[in-house]
Coordinates of C-alpha atoms in Angstrom, one line a residue:
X160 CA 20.7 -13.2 100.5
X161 CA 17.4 -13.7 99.2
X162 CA 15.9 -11.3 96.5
X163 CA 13.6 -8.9 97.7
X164 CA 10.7 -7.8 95.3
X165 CA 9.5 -5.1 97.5
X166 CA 11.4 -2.0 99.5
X167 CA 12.1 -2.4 103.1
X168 CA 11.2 0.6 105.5
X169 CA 14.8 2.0 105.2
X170 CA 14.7 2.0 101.5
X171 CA 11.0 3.6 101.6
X172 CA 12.3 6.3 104.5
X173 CA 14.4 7.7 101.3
X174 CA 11.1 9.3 100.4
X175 CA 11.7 11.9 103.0
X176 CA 13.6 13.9 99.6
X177 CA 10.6 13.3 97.0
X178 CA 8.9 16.1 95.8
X179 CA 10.2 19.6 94.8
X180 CA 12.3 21.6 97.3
X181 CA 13.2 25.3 96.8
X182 CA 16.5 26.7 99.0
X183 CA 18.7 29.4 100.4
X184 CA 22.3 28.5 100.6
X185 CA 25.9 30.2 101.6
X186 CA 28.5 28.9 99.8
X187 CA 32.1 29.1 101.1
X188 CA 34.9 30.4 98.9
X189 CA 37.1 27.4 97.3
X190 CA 39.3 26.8 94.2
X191 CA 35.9 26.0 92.6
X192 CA 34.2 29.4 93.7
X193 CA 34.2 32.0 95.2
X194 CA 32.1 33.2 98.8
X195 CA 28.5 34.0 98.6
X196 CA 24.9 33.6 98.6
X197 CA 23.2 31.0 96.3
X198 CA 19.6 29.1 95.2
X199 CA 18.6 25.7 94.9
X200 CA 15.9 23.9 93.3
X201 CA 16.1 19.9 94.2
X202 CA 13.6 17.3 93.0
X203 CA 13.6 13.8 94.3
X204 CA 11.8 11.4 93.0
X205 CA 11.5 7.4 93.4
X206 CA 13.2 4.9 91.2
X207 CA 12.4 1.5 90.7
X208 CA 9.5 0.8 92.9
X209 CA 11.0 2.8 95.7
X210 CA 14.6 0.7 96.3
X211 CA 16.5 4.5 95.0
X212 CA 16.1 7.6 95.1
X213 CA 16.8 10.6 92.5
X214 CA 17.6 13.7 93.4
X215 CA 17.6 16.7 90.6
X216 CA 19.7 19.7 92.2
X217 CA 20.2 23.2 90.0
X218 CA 22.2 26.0 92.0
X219 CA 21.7 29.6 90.9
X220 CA 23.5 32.5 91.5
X221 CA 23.2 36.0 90.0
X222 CA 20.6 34.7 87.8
X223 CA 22.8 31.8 86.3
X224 CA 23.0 27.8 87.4
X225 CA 26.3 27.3 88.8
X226 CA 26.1 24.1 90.1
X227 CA 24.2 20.8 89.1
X228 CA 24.2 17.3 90.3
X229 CA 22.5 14.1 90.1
X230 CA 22.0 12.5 93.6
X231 CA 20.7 8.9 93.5
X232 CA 20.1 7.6 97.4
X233 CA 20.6 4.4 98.8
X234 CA 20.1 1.7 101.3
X235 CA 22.5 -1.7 101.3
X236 CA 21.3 -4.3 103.4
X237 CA 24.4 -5.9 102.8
X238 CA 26.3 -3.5 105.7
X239 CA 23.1 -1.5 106.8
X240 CA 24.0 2.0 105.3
X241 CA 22.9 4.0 103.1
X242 CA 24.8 5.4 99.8
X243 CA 24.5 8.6 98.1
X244 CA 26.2 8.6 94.6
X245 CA 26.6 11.8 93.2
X246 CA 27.5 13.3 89.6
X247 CA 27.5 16.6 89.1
X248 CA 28.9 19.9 86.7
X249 CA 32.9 19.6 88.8
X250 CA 32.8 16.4 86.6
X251 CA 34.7 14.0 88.9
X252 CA 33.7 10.5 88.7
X253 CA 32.9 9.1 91.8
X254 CA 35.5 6.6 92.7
X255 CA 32.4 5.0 95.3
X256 CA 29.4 6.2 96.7
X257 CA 29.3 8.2 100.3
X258 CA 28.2 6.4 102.9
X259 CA 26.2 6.9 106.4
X260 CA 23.7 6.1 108.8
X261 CA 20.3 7.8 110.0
X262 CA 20.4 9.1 113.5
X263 CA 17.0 10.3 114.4
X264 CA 15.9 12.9 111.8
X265 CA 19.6 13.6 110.6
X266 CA 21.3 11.8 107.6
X267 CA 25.4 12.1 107.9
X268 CA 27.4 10.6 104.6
X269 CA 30.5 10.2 104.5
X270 CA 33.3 10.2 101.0
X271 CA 36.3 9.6 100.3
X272 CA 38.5 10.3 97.3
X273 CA 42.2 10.8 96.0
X274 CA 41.3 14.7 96.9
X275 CA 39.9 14.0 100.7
X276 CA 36.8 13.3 102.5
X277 CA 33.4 15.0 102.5
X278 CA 30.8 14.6 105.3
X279 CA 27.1 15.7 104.1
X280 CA 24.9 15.8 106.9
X281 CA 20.5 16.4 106.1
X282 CA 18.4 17.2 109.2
X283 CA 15.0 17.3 108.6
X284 CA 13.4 19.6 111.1
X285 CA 9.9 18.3 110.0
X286 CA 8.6 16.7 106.7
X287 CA 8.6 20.3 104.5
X288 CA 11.9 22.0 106.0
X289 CA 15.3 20.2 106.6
X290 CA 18.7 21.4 106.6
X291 CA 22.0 20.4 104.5
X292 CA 25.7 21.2 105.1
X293 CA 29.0 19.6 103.6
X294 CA 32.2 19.9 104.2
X295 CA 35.6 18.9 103.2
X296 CA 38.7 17.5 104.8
X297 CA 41.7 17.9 102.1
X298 CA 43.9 14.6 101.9
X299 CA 46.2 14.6 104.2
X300 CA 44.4 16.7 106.4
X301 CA 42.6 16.8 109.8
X302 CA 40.5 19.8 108.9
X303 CA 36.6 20.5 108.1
X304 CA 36.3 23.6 106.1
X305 CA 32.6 24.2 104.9
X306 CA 32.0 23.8 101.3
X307 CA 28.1 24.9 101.5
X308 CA 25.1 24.9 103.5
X309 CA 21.4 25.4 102.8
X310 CA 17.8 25.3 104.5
X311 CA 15.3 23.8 102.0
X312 CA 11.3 23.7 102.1
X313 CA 8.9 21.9 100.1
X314 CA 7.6 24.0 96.9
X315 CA 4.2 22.4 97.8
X316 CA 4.0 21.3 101.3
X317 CA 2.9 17.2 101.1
X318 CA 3.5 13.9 103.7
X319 CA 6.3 12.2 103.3
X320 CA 7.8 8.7 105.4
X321 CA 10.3 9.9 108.1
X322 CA 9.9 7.2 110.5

């Protein structure tokens, strides 16, 4: 495979997450926390002339962060998927990155780890709103069980690529 100076249009449709987003989310009770409402504050912004993205996500409740996490997105052209490797405050290396496809305006990524699987899913309703959920399958296990779910909007509505 060639090198490739400049981002394809998958790598540059990753820009769909720039920009600051503000959210409402309902967390599910776990042996991490308990049930309840929460906020997020996400930032995405692109990383070495657009091939990655980073994604800065701060979840408050009652006033305190209870949940952070770098995101940095993805696209291999080695098997035409993109990756989403996360490190965040549960402090659990990420053994590999979660990996999915676009299918119209809806992202789904999927994990796997000693503990189970996760499956995040974003739907972007339109460039300023879109929608995240994830949920986990325990190992061994055939069952979804939410984790948490959010709608986020732009702080300052702008364009973004989600072609």
């Amino acid at each position: 495979m060639a090198f490739q100076s400049t981002p394809s249009a998958a790598h540059i449709r990753l820009n769909a997450f720039s920009g600051v987003w503000e959210g409402e989310e309902r967390v599910a009770g776990s042996a991490w926390t308990t049930e309840g409402k929460a906020n997020a504050r996400l930032s995405g912004e692109a990383l070495f002339g657009g091939f990655f993205l980073e994604q800065c996500y701060r979840q408050t409740r009652d006033g305190a962060v209870s949940f952070e996490a770098r995101n940095v997105f993805g696209f291999d052209a080695s098997d035409q998927t993109y990756k989403l490797y996360q490190f965040d405050s549960a402090g659990f290396a990420p053994p590999s990155p979660a990996s999915g496809e676009w299918n119209g305006k809806e992202l789904m990524l999927m994990k796997a780890s000693p503990r189970g699987r996760q499956r995040t899913t974003f739907t972007f309703e339109n460039e300023d709103c879109y929608r995240m959920g994830v949920s986990f399958s325990p190992a061994g296990s055939d069952t979804w069980q939410e984790v948490v779910s959010g709608i986020y909007r732009r702080s300052s509505p702008t364009s973004s690529n989600l072609s």
